[in-house]
PDB file of C-alpha atoms and ligand atoms in Angstrom:
ATOM      1  CA  MET S 475       9.560 -18.045 -25.632  1.00 60.00           C
ATOM      2  CA  LEU S 476      10.486 -14.394 -26.217  1.00 63.00           C
ATOM      3  CA  ASN S 477      10.906 -12.815 -29.680  1.00 64.00           C
ATOM      4  CA  LEU S 478      14.522 -11.556 -29.450  1.00 68.00           C
ATOM      5  CA  MET S 479      14.324  -9.247 -32.376  1.00 68.00           C
ATOM      6  CA  ASN S 480      16.169  -5.995 -31.890  1.00 78.00           C
ATOM      7  CA  LEU S 481      18.036  -7.386 -28.803  1.00 90.00           C
ATOM      8  CA  ASP S 482      21.839  -7.159 -28.753  1.00 92.00           C
ATOM      9  CA  GLN S 483      23.058 -10.401 -27.063  1.00 92.00           C
ATOM     10  CA  GLU S 484      26.368  -8.858 -26.624  1.00 93.00           C
ATOM     11  CA  LYS S 485      25.040  -5.791 -24.640  1.00 94.00           C
ATOM     12  CA  LEU S 486      22.804  -7.482 -22.108  1.00 96.00           C
ATOM     13  CA  PRO S 487      22.828  -6.030 -18.644  1.00 97.00           C
ATOM     14  CA  GLN S 488      24.122  -8.622 -16.116  1.00 97.00           C
ATOM     15  CA  HIS S 489      22.091  -7.263 -13.232  1.00 98.00           C
ATOM     16  CA  ILE S 490      18.465  -5.869 -13.520  1.00 98.00           C
ATOM     17  CA  ALA S 491      16.689  -4.404 -10.485  1.00 98.00           C
ATOM     18  CA  ILE S 492      12.944  -3.821 -10.400  1.00 98.00           C
ATOM     19  CA  ILE S 493      10.680  -1.740  -8.213  1.00 98.00           C
ATOM     20  CA  MET S 494       7.400  -3.595  -8.754  1.00 98.00           C
ATOM     21  CA  ASP S 495       4.796  -0.827  -8.218  1.00 98.00           C
ATOM     22  CA  GLY S 496       1.113  -0.404  -8.948  1.00 98.00           C
ATOM     23  CA  ASN S 497      -0.530  -3.507  -7.472  1.00 98.00           C
ATOM     24  CA  GLY S 498      -2.927  -1.580  -5.418  1.00 97.00           C
ATOM     25  CA  ARG S 499      -3.981   0.698  -8.272  1.00 98.00           C
ATOM     26  CA  TRP S 500      -4.408  -2.252 -10.573  1.00 98.00           C
ATOM     27  CA  ALA S 501      -6.753  -3.889  -8.094  1.00 98.00           C
ATOM     28  CA  LYS S 502      -8.730  -0.601  -7.602  1.00 98.00           C
ATOM     29  CA  LYS S 503      -9.095  -0.281 -11.474  1.00 98.00           C
ATOM     30  CA  ASN S 504     -10.558  -3.726 -11.344  1.00 97.00           C
ATOM     31  CA  GLY S 505     -12.938  -3.064  -8.424  1.00 98.00           C
ATOM     32  CA  LYS S 506     -11.081  -5.423  -6.179  1.00 97.00           C
ATOM     33  CA  ALA S 507      -9.303  -5.403  -2.837  1.00 95.00           C
ATOM     34  CA  ARG S 508      -5.553  -4.507  -2.858  1.00 96.00           C
ATOM     35  CA  VAL S 509      -4.529  -8.067  -2.021  1.00 95.00           C
ATOM     36  CA  PHE S 510      -5.996  -9.184  -5.483  1.00 97.00           C
ATOM     37  CA  GLY S 511      -3.331  -6.807  -7.077  1.00 98.00           C
ATOM     38  CA  HIS S 512      -0.559  -8.443  -5.168  1.00 97.00           C
ATOM     39  CA  ARG S 513      -1.821 -11.925  -6.191  1.00 97.00           C
ATOM     40  CA  ASN S 514      -1.825 -10.846  -9.816  1.00 98.00           C
ATOM     41  CA  GLY S 515       1.678  -9.257  -9.171  1.00 98.00           C
ATOM     42  CA  VAL S 516       3.084 -12.705  -8.427  1.00 98.00           C
ATOM     43  CA  LYS S 517       2.088 -13.792 -12.055  1.00 97.00           C
ATOM     44  CA  SER S 518       4.324 -10.865 -13.247  1.00 98.00           C
ATOM     45  CA  VAL S 519       7.015 -12.062 -10.902  1.00 98.00           C
ATOM     46  CA  ARG S 520       6.949 -15.513 -12.361  1.00 97.00           C
ATOM     47  CA  GLU S 521       6.810 -14.092 -16.036  1.00 96.00           C
ATOM     48  CA  VAL S 522       9.754 -11.781 -15.516  1.00 98.00           C
ATOM     49  CA  THR S 523      11.868 -14.268 -13.700  1.00 98.00           C
ATOM     50  CA  GLU S 524      11.435 -16.819 -16.529  1.00 96.00           C
ATOM     51  CA  GLY S 525      11.886 -14.066 -19.096  1.00 96.00           C
ATOM     52  CA  ALA S 526      15.084 -12.774 -17.564  1.00 97.00           C
ATOM     53  CA  ALA S 527      16.470 -16.230 -17.283  1.00 96.00           C
ATOM     54  CA  GLU S 528      15.628 -17.086 -20.965  1.00 94.00           C
ATOM     55  CA  LEU S 529      17.420 -13.943 -22.061  1.00 94.00           C
ATOM     56  CA  GLY S 530      20.568 -14.943 -20.085  1.00 95.00           C
ATOM     57  CA  ILE S 531      20.441 -12.120 -17.442  1.00 97.00           C
ATOM     58  CA  LYS S 532      22.737 -13.241 -14.547  1.00 98.00           C
ATOM     59  CA  TYR S 533      21.125 -11.292 -11.690  1.00 98.00           C
ATOM     60  CA  LEU S 534      17.481 -10.112 -11.033  1.00 98.00           C
ATOM     61  CA  THR S 535      16.656  -8.078  -7.897  1.00 98.00           C
ATOM     62  CA  LEU S 536      12.998  -7.630  -7.002  1.00 98.00           C
ATOM     63  CA  TYR S 537      11.927  -5.076  -4.421  1.00 98.00           C
ATOM     64  CA  ALA S 538       9.094  -7.162  -2.827  1.00 97.00           C
ATOM     65  CA  PHE S 539       8.713  -5.509   0.538  1.00 97.00           C
ATOM     66  CA  SER S 540      10.295  -2.438   1.947  1.00 97.00           C
ATOM     67  CA  THR S 541      11.056  -1.469   5.406  1.00 97.00           C
ATOM     68  CA  GLU S 542       8.321   1.258   5.094  1.00 96.00           C
ATOM     69  CA  ASN S 543       5.827  -1.345   3.870  1.00 97.00           C
ATOM     70  CA  TRP S 544       5.577  -2.520   7.596  1.00 97.00           C
ATOM     71  CA  ASN S 545       3.435   0.712   8.071  1.00 97.00           C
ATOM     72  CA  ARG S 546       0.739  -0.466   5.849  1.00 96.00           C
ATOM     73  CA  PRO S 547      -2.649  -1.779   7.265  1.00 95.00           C
ATOM     74  CA  LYS S 548      -1.982  -5.006   9.283  1.00 96.00           C
ATOM     75  CA  ALA S 549      -4.323  -7.044   7.144  1.00 95.00           C
ATOM     76  CA  GLU S 550      -2.417  -6.182   3.951  1.00 96.00           C
ATOM     77  CA  VAL S 551       0.973  -6.833   5.629  1.00 97.00           C
ATOM     78  CA  THR S 552      -0.335 -10.320   6.730  1.00 96.00           C
ATOM     79  CA  ALA S 553      -1.730 -11.043   3.283  1.00 96.00           C
ATOM     80  CA  LEU S 554       1.564 -10.052   1.629  1.00 97.00           C
ATOM     81  CA  MET S 555       3.633 -12.254   4.051  1.00 97.00           C
ATOM     82  CA  GLN S 556       1.265 -15.271   3.447  1.00 96.00           C
ATOM     83  CA  LEU S 557       1.515 -14.647  -0.262  1.00 97.00           C
ATOM     84  CA  LEU S 558       5.325 -14.707  -0.089  1.00 97.00           C
ATOM     85  CA  VAL S 559       5.269 -17.958   2.046  1.00 95.00           C
ATOM     86  CA  THR S 560       3.031 -19.702  -0.449  1.00 97.00           C
ATOM     87  CA  THR S 561       4.704 -18.351  -3.604  1.00 97.00           C
ATOM     88  CA  ILE S 562       8.240 -19.178  -2.288  1.00 96.00           C
ATOM     89  CA  SER S 563       7.302 -22.847  -1.217  1.00 95.00           C
ATOM     90  CA  LYS S 564       5.274 -23.441  -4.442  1.00 96.00           C
ATOM     91  CA  GLU S 565       7.827 -22.064  -6.826  1.00 96.00           C
ATOM     92  CA  THR S 566      11.101 -23.620  -5.350  1.00 97.00           C
ATOM     93  CA  LYS S 567      10.937 -26.535  -7.710  1.00 96.00           C
ATOM     94  CA  THR S 568      10.359 -24.372 -10.727  1.00 96.00           C
ATOM     95  CA  LEU S 569      13.256 -22.248  -9.764  1.00 97.00           C
ATOM     96  CA  SER S 570      15.543 -25.349  -9.612  1.00 97.00           C
ATOM     97  CA  LYS S 571      14.141 -26.743 -12.928  1.00 96.00           C
ATOM     98  CA  ASN S 572      15.258 -23.471 -14.399  1.00 96.00           C
ATOM     99  CA  ASN S 573      18.664 -23.568 -12.583  1.00 97.00           C
ATOM    100  CA  ILE S 574      17.907 -20.393 -10.755  1.00 98.00           C
ATOM    101  CA  ARG S 575      19.475 -19.646  -7.390  1.00 98.00           C
ATOM    102  CA  LEU S 576      17.402 -17.689  -4.800  1.00 98.00           C
ATOM    103  CA  LYS S 577      18.897 -15.052  -2.453  1.00 98.00           C
ATOM    104  CA  ALA S 578      17.351 -12.357  -0.163  1.00 98.00           C
ATOM    105  CA  ILE S 579      18.537  -9.113   1.117  1.00 98.00           C
ATOM    106  CA  GLY S 580      17.125  -6.968   3.850  1.00 98.00           C
ATOM    107  CA  ASP S 581      16.310  -7.092   7.487  1.00 98.00           C
ATOM    108  CA  LEU S 582      15.288 -10.721   7.142  1.00 97.00           C
ATOM    109  CA  GLU S 583      15.146 -11.420  10.921  1.00 95.00           C
ATOM    110  CA  ASN S 584      12.226  -8.979  11.010  1.00 95.00           C
ATOM    111  CA  LEU S 585      10.050 -11.259   8.774  1.00 97.00           C
ATOM    112  CA  PRO S 586       7.420 -13.612  10.471  1.00 97.00           C
ATOM    113  CA  GLY S 587       8.881 -16.880  11.452  1.00 97.00           C
ATOM    114  CA  ASN S 588       7.226 -19.064   8.736  1.00 96.00           C
ATOM    115  CA  CYS S 589       8.149 -16.551   6.144  1.00 97.00           C
ATOM    116  CA  TYR S 590      11.849 -16.510   7.324  1.00 97.00           C
ATOM    117  CA  SER S 591      12.055 -20.375   7.465  1.00 97.00           C
ATOM    118  CA  GLU S 592      10.293 -20.981   3.983  1.00 97.00           C
ATOM    119  CA  LEU S 593      12.620 -18.490   2.421  1.00 97.00           C
ATOM    120  CA  GLN S 594      15.701 -19.928   4.062  1.00 98.00           C
ATOM    121  CA  LYS S 595      14.522 -23.482   2.929  1.00 97.00           C
ATOM    122  CA  ALA S 596      14.260 -22.256  -0.770  1.00 98.00           C
ATOM    123  CA  ILE S 597      17.639 -20.527  -0.501  1.00 98.00           C
ATOM    124  CA  ASP S 598      19.321 -23.621   0.628  1.00 98.00           C
ATOM    125  CA  LYS S 599      17.515 -25.994  -1.976  1.00 98.00           C
ATOM    126  CA  THR S 600      18.450 -23.751  -4.923  1.00 98.00           C
ATOM    127  CA  SER S 601      21.975 -22.895  -3.482  1.00 98.00           C
ATOM    128  CA  HIS S 602      23.712 -25.217  -6.077  1.00 98.00           C
ATOM    129  CA  ASN S 603      21.998 -23.821  -9.047  1.00 98.00           C
ATOM    130  CA  THR S 604      24.326 -22.088 -11.488  1.00 97.00           C
ATOM    131  CA  GLY S 605      22.030 -20.106 -13.918  1.00 97.00           C
ATOM    132  CA  MET S 606      20.474 -16.833 -12.886  1.00 98.00           C
ATOM    133  CA  THR S 607      20.418 -15.393  -9.333  1.00 98.00           C
ATOM    134  CA  LEU S 608      17.092 -14.060  -8.216  1.00 98.00           C
ATOM    135  CA  ILE S 609      17.389 -11.720  -5.319  1.00 98.00           C
ATOM    136  CA  LEU S 610      14.315 -10.738  -3.223  1.00 98.00           C
ATOM    137  CA  ALA S 611      14.643  -7.515  -1.345  1.00 98.00           C
ATOM    138  CA  LEU S 612      12.408  -8.160   1.706  1.00 98.00           C
ATOM    139  CA  SER S 613      12.172  -5.809   4.660  1.00 98.00           C
ATOM    140  CA  TYR S 614      14.646  -3.816   2.704  1.00 98.00           C
ATOM    141  CA  SER S 615      15.604  -0.155   2.686  1.00 98.00           C
ATOM    142  CA  ALA S 616      18.812   1.240   1.415  1.00 98.00           C
ATOM    143  CA  ARG S 617      19.341   3.525   4.416  1.00 98.00           C
ATOM    144  CA  TRP S 618      18.826   0.556   6.703  1.00 98.00           C
ATOM    145  CA  GLU S 619      21.403  -1.299   4.665  1.00 98.00           C
ATOM    146  CA  ILE S 620      23.905   1.521   4.709  1.00 98.00           C
ATOM    147  CA  THR S 621      23.568   2.328   8.398  1.00 98.00           C
ATOM    148  CA  THR S 622      23.891  -1.535   9.264  1.00 98.00           C
ATOM    149  CA  ALA S 623      27.027  -1.719   7.216  1.00 98.00           C
ATOM    150  CA  VAL S 624      28.512   1.278   9.018  1.00 98.00           C
ATOM    151  CA  ASN S 625      27.851  -0.258  12.430  1.00 98.00           C
ATOM    152  CA  LYS S 626      29.260  -3.744  11.264  1.00 97.00           C
ATOM    153  CA  LEU S 627      32.375  -1.866  10.123  1.00 97.00           C
ATOM    154  CA  LEU S 628      32.670   0.092  13.414  1.00 96.00           C
ATOM    155  CA  ASN S 629      32.345  -3.226  15.182  1.00 97.00           C
ATOM    156  CA  ASP S 630      35.123  -4.682  13.156  1.00 97.00           C
ATOM    157  CA  VAL S 631      37.321  -1.678  13.747  1.00 96.00           C
ATOM    158  CA  LYS S 632      36.593  -1.843  17.591  1.00 95.00           C
ATOM    159  CA  ALA S 633      37.496  -5.608  17.582  1.00 96.00           C
ATOM    160  CA  GLY S 634      40.744  -4.836  15.575  1.00 95.00           C
ATOM    161  CA  ASP S 635      39.476  -6.968  12.505  1.00 96.00           C
ATOM    162  CA  PHE S 636      39.628  -3.850  10.206  1.00 94.00           C
ATOM    163  CA  GLU S 637      43.246  -2.967   9.703  1.00 89.00           C
ATOM    164  CA  SER S 638      43.416   0.070   7.441  1.00 90.00           C
ATOM    165  CA  SER S 639      42.839   3.556   8.893  1.00 89.00           C
ATOM    166  CA  ASN S 640      41.109   4.443   5.560  1.00 94.00           C
ATOM    167  CA  VAL S 641      37.860   2.981   4.297  1.00 96.00           C
ATOM    168  CA  THR S 642      37.781   2.674   0.442  1.00 97.00           C
ATOM    169  CA  GLU S 643      34.519   2.123  -1.727  1.00 97.00           C
ATOM    170  CA  GLN S 644      35.637  -1.496  -2.284  1.00 97.00           C
ATOM    171  CA  ASP S 645      35.913  -1.994   1.597  1.00 97.00           C
ATOM    172  CA  PHE S 646      32.620  -0.422   2.208  1.00 98.00           C
ATOM    173  CA  SER S 647      30.737  -2.489  -0.574  1.00 98.00           C
ATOM    174  CA  ARG S 648      31.836  -5.688   1.345  1.00 97.00           C
ATOM    175  CA  TYR S 649      29.664  -4.618   4.305  1.00 98.00           C
ATOM    176  CA  LEU S 650      26.546  -4.213   2.282  1.00 98.00           C
ATOM    177  CA  CYS S 651      23.981  -7.051   1.831  1.00 98.00           C
ATOM    178  CA  THR S 652      24.769  -7.062  -1.877  1.00 98.00           C
ATOM    179  CA  SER S 653      28.447  -7.855  -1.506  1.00 98.00           C
ATOM    180  CA  ASP S 654      28.212 -11.029  -3.502  1.00 97.00           C
ATOM    181  CA  PHE S 655      26.443  -9.354  -6.569  1.00 98.00           C
ATOM    182  CA  PRO S 656      27.620  -6.932  -9.154  1.00 98.00           C
ATOM    183  CA  ASP S 657      25.862  -3.356  -9.176  1.00 98.00           C
ATOM    184  CA  PRO S 658      22.659  -3.326 -11.339  1.00 98.00           C
ATOM    185  CA  GLU S 659      23.120  -1.626 -14.648  1.00 98.00           C
ATOM    186  CA  LEU S 660      19.338  -1.238 -15.223  1.00 98.00           C
ATOM    187  CA  LEU S 661      16.592  -0.157 -12.822  1.00 98.00           C
ATOM    188  CA  ILE S 662      13.058  -0.633 -13.923  1.00 98.00           C
ATOM    189  CA  ARG S 663      10.157   0.983 -12.065  1.00 98.00           C
ATOM    190  CA  THR S 664       6.467   0.279 -13.074  1.00 98.00           C
ATOM    191  CA  SER S 665       3.440   2.338 -12.658  1.00 98.00           C
ATOM    192  CA  GLY S 666       4.599   5.754 -13.566  1.00 98.00           C
ATOM    193  CA  GLU S 667       6.192   6.884 -10.405  1.00 98.00           C
ATOM    194  CA  LEU S 668       9.576   8.578 -10.812  1.00 98.00           C
ATOM    195  CA  ARG S 669      11.237   7.747  -7.568  1.00 97.00           C
ATOM    196  CA  ILE S 670      14.068   5.404  -6.206  1.00 97.00           C
ATOM    197  CA  SER S 671      12.119   4.876  -2.790  1.00 97.00           C
ATOM    198  CA  ASN S 672      15.074   3.913  -0.683  1.00 98.00           C
ATOM    199  CA  PHE S 673      16.134   1.045  -3.051  1.00 98.00           C
ATOM    200  CA  LEU S 674      19.764   0.141  -3.580  1.00 98.00           C
ATOM    201  CA  LEU S 675      20.936   3.763  -3.156  1.00 98.00           C
ATOM    202  CA  TRP S 676      24.706   2.932  -3.208  1.00 98.00           C
ATOM    203  CA  GLN S 677      24.565   0.225  -5.853  1.00 98.00           C
ATOM    204  CA  LEU S 678      22.392   2.223  -8.413  1.00 98.00           C
ATOM    205  CA  ALA S 679      25.012   4.915  -8.638  1.00 97.00           C
ATOM    206  CA  TYR S 680      25.623   4.268 -12.385  1.00 96.00           C
ATOM    207  CA  ALA S 681      22.479   2.425 -13.352  1.00 97.00           C
ATOM    208  CA  GLU S 682      20.276   3.387 -16.141  1.00 97.00           C
ATOM    209  CA  LEU S 683      16.816   4.212 -14.996  1.00 98.00           C
ATOM    210  CA  TYR S 684      13.723   2.963 -16.891  1.00 98.00           C
ATOM    211  CA  PHE S 685      10.275   4.097 -15.946  1.00 98.00           C
ATOM    212  CA  THR S 686       7.101   2.730 -17.314  1.00 98.00           C
ATOM    213  CA  GLU S 687       3.400   3.622 -17.062  1.00 98.00           C
ATOM    214  CA  LYS S 688       2.456  -0.122 -16.988  1.00 98.00           C
ATOM    215  CA  LEU S 689       1.210  -1.270 -13.562  1.00 98.00           C
ATOM    216  CA  TRP S 690       3.170  -4.258 -12.181  1.00 98.00           C
ATOM    217  CA  PRO S 691       0.401  -6.896 -12.602  1.00 98.00           C
ATOM    218  CA  ASP S 692       0.257  -5.958 -16.390  1.00 98.00           C
ATOM    219  CA  PHE S 693       4.089  -6.157 -16.813  1.00 98.00           C
ATOM    220  CA  ARG S 694       5.100  -9.129 -19.076  1.00 97.00           C
ATOM    221  CA  LYS S 695       8.288 -10.569 -20.663  1.00 96.00           C
ATOM    222  CA  GLU S 696       7.835  -8.397 -23.727  1.00 95.00           C
ATOM    223  CA  ASP S 697       7.812  -5.228 -21.382  1.00 97.00           C
ATOM    224  CA  LEU S 698      11.160  -6.529 -19.888  1.00 97.00           C
ATOM    225  CA  ARG S 699      12.554  -6.992 -23.436  1.00 96.00           C
ATOM    226  CA  ASP S 700      11.445  -3.331 -24.314  1.00 96.00           C
ATOM    227  CA  ALA S 701      13.306  -2.034 -21.292  1.00 97.00           C
ATOM    228  CA  ILE S 702      16.376  -3.789 -22.255  1.00 97.00           C
ATOM    229  CA  ILE S 703      16.185  -2.553 -25.761  1.00 95.00           C
ATOM    230  CA  ASN S 704      15.860   0.897 -24.414  1.00 96.00           C
ATOM    231  CA  PHE S 705      18.897   0.358 -22.099  1.00 96.00           C
ATOM    232  CA  GLN S 706      20.836  -0.926 -25.085  1.00 95.00           C
ATOM    233  CA  ASN S 707      20.178   2.237 -26.957  1.00 93.00           C
ATOM    234  CA  ARG S 708      21.682   4.496 -24.338  1.00 91.00           C
ATOM    235  CA  GLU S 709      25.130   5.626 -24.151  1.00 78.00           C
ATOM    236  CA  ARG S 710      26.651   4.862 -20.772  1.00 72.00           C
ATOM    237  CA  ARG S 711      29.517   7.278 -20.119  1.00 74.00           C
ATOM    238  CA  PHE S 712      30.438   6.845 -16.575  1.00 77.00           C
ATOM    239  CA  GLY S 713      31.476  10.584 -16.337  1.00 82.00           C
ATOM    240  CA  LYS S 714      33.427  10.550 -19.541  1.00 82.00           C
ATOM    241  CA  THR S 715      32.750  12.356 -22.904  1.00 83.00           C
ATOM    242  CA  SER S 716      31.236  10.571 -25.928  1.00 81.00           C
ATOM    243  CA  GLU S 717      34.560  11.228 -27.721  1.00 82.00           C
ATOM    244  CA  GLN S 718      36.609   9.346 -25.041  1.00 83.00           C
ATOM    245  CA  LEU S 719      34.131   6.491 -25.352  1.00 79.00           C
ATOM    246  CA  GLU S 720      34.610   6.341 -29.182  1.00 82.00           C
ATOM    247  CA  GLU S 721      38.369   6.482 -28.733  1.00 84.00           C
ATOM    248  CA  ASN S 722      38.356   3.691 -26.321  1.00 77.00           C
ATOM    249  CA  SER S 723      36.168   1.425 -28.503  1.00 74.00           C
ATOM    250  CA  SER S 724      38.321   2.038 -31.539  1.00 74.00           C
ATOM    251  CA  ASN S 725      41.359   0.918 -29.473  1.00 71.00           C
ATOM    252  CA  ASP S 726      39.631  -2.395 -28.435  1.00 65.00           C
TER     253      ASP S 726
HETATM  254  C1  LIG D 634       3.720  -2.385  -4.905  1.00 79.13           C
HETATM  255  O1  LIG D 634       2.511  -2.080  -5.297  1.00 79.13           O
HETATM  256  C2  LIG D 634       3.997  -3.818  -4.554  1.00 79.13           C
HETATM  257  C3  LIG D 634       4.376  -4.274  -3.353  1.00 79.13           C
HETATM  258  C4  LIG D 634       4.501  -3.487  -2.197  1.00 79.13           C
HETATM  259  C5  LIG D 634       4.546  -5.616  -3.066  1.00 79.13           C
HETATM  260  C6  LIG D 634       5.122  -6.433  -4.280  1.00 79.13           C
HETATM  261  C7  LIG D 634       4.724  -7.883  -3.994  1.00 79.13           C
HETATM  262  C8  LIG D 634       4.377  -8.799  -4.914  1.00 79.13           C
HETATM  263  C9  LIG D 634       4.345  -8.535  -6.361  1.00 79.13           C
HETATM  264  C10 LIG D 634       4.053 -10.156  -4.510  1.00 79.13           C
HETATM  265  C11 LIG D 634       4.914 -11.118  -3.852  1.00 79.13           C
HETATM  266  C12 LIG D 634       6.316 -11.104  -4.434  1.00 79.13           C
HETATM  267  C13 LIG D 634       7.116 -12.154  -4.674  1.00 79.13           C
HETATM  268  C14 LIG D 634       8.505 -11.823  -4.989  1.00 79.13           C
HETATM  269  C15 LIG D 634       6.491 -13.576  -4.446  1.00 79.13           C
HETATM  270  P1  LIG D 634       1.541  -1.122  -4.302  1.00 79.13           P
HETATM  271  O2  LIG D 634       0.780  -1.895  -3.392  1.00 79.13           O
HETATM  272  O3  LIG D 634       2.411  -0.071  -3.714  1.00 79.13           O
HETATM  273  O4  LIG D 634       0.642  -0.388  -5.450  1.00 79.13           O
HETATM  274  P2  LIG D 634       0.044   0.952  -5.411  1.00 79.13           P
HETATM  275  O5  LIG D 634       1.133   2.024  -5.421  1.00 79.13           O
HETATM  276  O6  LIG D 634      -0.779   1.052  -6.615  1.00 79.13           O
HETATM  277  O7  LIG D 634      -0.935   1.070  -4.224  1.00 79.13           O
END
């Protein structure tokens, strides 16, 4: 169990998104092949999922495989897909035991058949769970998501299923793969890289960004807690001034 010292239970982000980076470098540091880093990355996925659920986080999105990752050496892509299949099928019971519902976003039809079917099975089996929602971003990129949304919207317009002549932000959000989830308030990226890398570009509009030097396979529950504490110490202004925020909270 996590030591919850310094954590404000009232100010927990309800959605955390993570760019899990540094598996390759971690493997290299240990004199091993890249896939060894990915395998150890799975341990961090387990830790962080459990930690987030223990803390009462409602949504956790993990960037597990990007559209661009298809360009990696074929052997690495195959190993990653295999790892996904075995992890998803092995962990489904544990997810249910912890009342966690699994979801996925991305160009899922592009996944190998066995990966897609294992994923779908796990999503179905955990669909009635009511605790945290774990969202895997697989074959995902934000530009893919946004262009796909625009095309769906165009099709609806052509079919006469979109009645207004004006598209609002709320209308557009409904066409994204994340339409069922709130936007993340906190984005964590490991391994010292300071980029968004085509991840949730629309949804991260107001997210707090947290970067850590830790490589993903070294990331533990305590690191998640530190990121949340850091988040809680920030002032989220949403374009307003500090004085306006103080005024609003004194009116509460
Ligand atoms: C980034 O490290 C990591 C990935 C591209 C894959 C992440 C996948 C896992 C942690 C395993 C499977 C996940 C689940 C959800 C079961 P990198 O390879 O880009 O590292 P580098 O930048 O050091 O080369």
